[in-house]
Amino acid sequence: MFDKHLIPNAQHLSEGSALHFQTEQTDFVIVKQKGELFAYENRCPHQKRSLNCSTEPFLDEEGDYLKCHHHGALFTPNDGQCIAGPCQGKALKRAILGVEKGNFYLLIGENNAAVA
Ligand code: FES
């Protein structure tokens, strides 16, 4: 059984962009690539810090990769794998997304288990 958390405006997210989404307990980043949305816990596997710092964007300058602005790790948007930086070979924790009537939801299970 999951709790559904509506992600406002996720359906309008433009290609190659990302948005920040928070629940009471966890912080997420939602990214769109090749027409598909992906959600990850906003926590870098390097030092468990948020990928973004204050107003820094979630994506690199070209909009191709999720970027941790602390030490520059880059992650592929479609699977969260770190392909460059100090945590290369590790991955962001993916979260579960659901769609209902055109709206996107983050699905959080028992014990706040949103990650797949
Ligand atoms: S905390 Fe993300 S690269 Fe170091």
PDB file of C-alpha atoms in Angstrom, residues 45-103:
ATOM      1  CA  PRO A  45      25.833   8.684  -2.741  1.00  0.00           C
ATOM      2  CA  HIS A  46      29.191  10.382  -2.112  1.00  0.00           C
ATOM      3  CA  GLN A  47      28.514  12.230   1.146  1.00  0.00           C
ATOM      4  CA  LYS A  48      24.718  11.878   1.435  1.00  0.00           C
ATOM      5  CA  ARG A  49      24.222  15.586   0.742  1.00  0.00           C
ATOM      6  CA  SER A  50      21.562  17.178  -1.464  1.00  0.00           C
ATOM      7  CA  LEU A  51      22.620  17.406  -5.102  1.00  0.00           C
ATOM      8  CA  ASN A  52      21.787  21.089  -5.357  1.00  0.00           C
ATOM      9  CA  CYS A  53      23.109  23.938  -3.248  1.00  0.00           C
ATOM     10  CA  SER A  54      20.723  26.843  -2.659  1.00  0.00           C
ATOM     11  CA  THR A  55      19.866  28.136  -6.141  1.00  0.00           C
ATOM     12  CA  GLU A  56      22.102  25.806  -8.140  1.00  0.00           C
ATOM     13  CA  PRO A  57      20.218  23.827 -10.785  1.00  0.00           C
ATOM     14  CA  PHE A  58      19.968  20.037 -10.597  1.00  0.00           C
ATOM     15  CA  LEU A  59      21.336  19.545 -14.087  1.00  0.00           C
ATOM     16  CA  ASP A  60      24.724  20.198 -15.612  1.00  0.00           C
ATOM     17  CA  GLU A  61      25.263  23.156 -17.945  1.00  0.00           C
ATOM     18  CA  GLU A  62      24.127  21.202 -21.032  1.00  0.00           C
ATOM     19  CA  GLY A  63      21.102  19.712 -19.276  1.00  0.00           C
ATOM     20  CA  ASP A  64      22.280  16.173 -20.024  1.00  0.00           C
ATOM     21  CA  TYR A  65      23.108  14.903 -16.530  1.00  0.00           C
ATOM     22  CA  LEU A  66      21.992  15.374 -12.963  1.00  0.00           C
ATOM     23  CA  LYS A  67      24.844  17.064 -11.161  1.00  0.00           C
ATOM     24  CA  CYS A  68      25.894  17.169  -7.546  1.00  0.00           C
ATOM     25  CA  HIS A  69      27.253  20.649  -7.027  1.00  0.00           C
ATOM     26  CA  HIS A  70      29.338  19.751  -3.985  1.00  0.00           C
ATOM     27  CA  HIS A  71      32.071  17.800  -5.776  1.00  0.00           C
ATOM     28  CA  GLY A  72      30.792  17.594  -9.351  1.00  0.00           C
ATOM     29  CA  ALA A  73      29.418  14.047  -9.607  1.00  0.00           C
ATOM     30  CA  LEU A  74      27.319  13.468 -12.744  1.00  0.00           C
ATOM     31  CA  PHE A  75      24.385  11.035 -12.910  1.00  0.00           C
ATOM     32  CA  THR A  76      22.491   9.738 -15.930  1.00  0.00           C
ATOM     33  CA  PRO A  77      18.858  10.852 -15.660  1.00  0.00           C
ATOM     34  CA  ASN A  78      17.318   7.580 -16.826  1.00  0.00           C
ATOM     35  CA  ASP A  79      18.944   5.271 -14.256  1.00  0.00           C
ATOM     36  CA  GLY A  80      20.667   7.512 -11.694  1.00  0.00           C
ATOM     37  CA  GLN A  81      24.095   5.953 -12.270  1.00  0.00           C
ATOM     38  CA  CYS A  82      27.082   8.099 -11.392  1.00  0.00           C
ATOM     39  CA  ILE A  83      29.282   8.276 -14.498  1.00  0.00           C
ATOM     40  CA  ALA A  84      31.840  10.831 -13.275  1.00  0.00           C
ATOM     41  CA  GLY A  85      33.038  12.171  -9.946  1.00  0.00           C
ATOM     42  CA  PRO A  86      33.916  10.762  -6.533  1.00  0.00           C
ATOM     43  CA  CYS A  87      31.022   8.272  -6.378  1.00  0.00           C
ATOM     44  CA  GLN A  88      31.455   6.822  -9.876  1.00  0.00           C
ATOM     45  CA  GLY A  89      29.824   3.400 -10.077  1.00  0.00           C
ATOM     46  CA  LYS A  90      27.235   4.160  -7.406  1.00  0.00           C
ATOM     47  CA  ALA A  91      23.712   5.396  -8.089  1.00  0.00           C
ATOM     48  CA  LEU A  92      21.018   7.709  -6.821  1.00  0.00           C
ATOM     49  CA  LYS A  93      18.111   5.950  -5.127  1.00  0.00           C
ATOM     50  CA  ARG A  94      15.204   5.796  -7.512  1.00  0.00           C
ATOM     51  CA  ALA A  95      11.727   6.639  -6.284  1.00  0.00           C
ATOM     52  CA  ILE A  96       8.437   5.249  -7.486  1.00  0.00           C
ATOM     53  CA  LEU A  97       6.249   7.442  -9.694  1.00  0.00           C
ATOM     54  CA  GLY A  98       2.620   6.851 -10.561  1.00  0.00           C
ATOM     55  CA  VAL A  99       0.351   8.554 -13.090  1.00  0.00           C
ATOM     56  CA  GLU A 100      -3.352   9.080 -12.687  1.00  0.00           C
ATOM     57  CA  LYS A 101      -5.525  11.247 -14.920  1.00  0.00           C
ATOM     58  CA  GLY A 102      -2.446  13.002 -16.289  1.00  0.00           C
ATOM     59  CA  ASN A 103      -1.050  13.897 -12.869  1.00  0.00           C
TER      60      ASN A 103
END
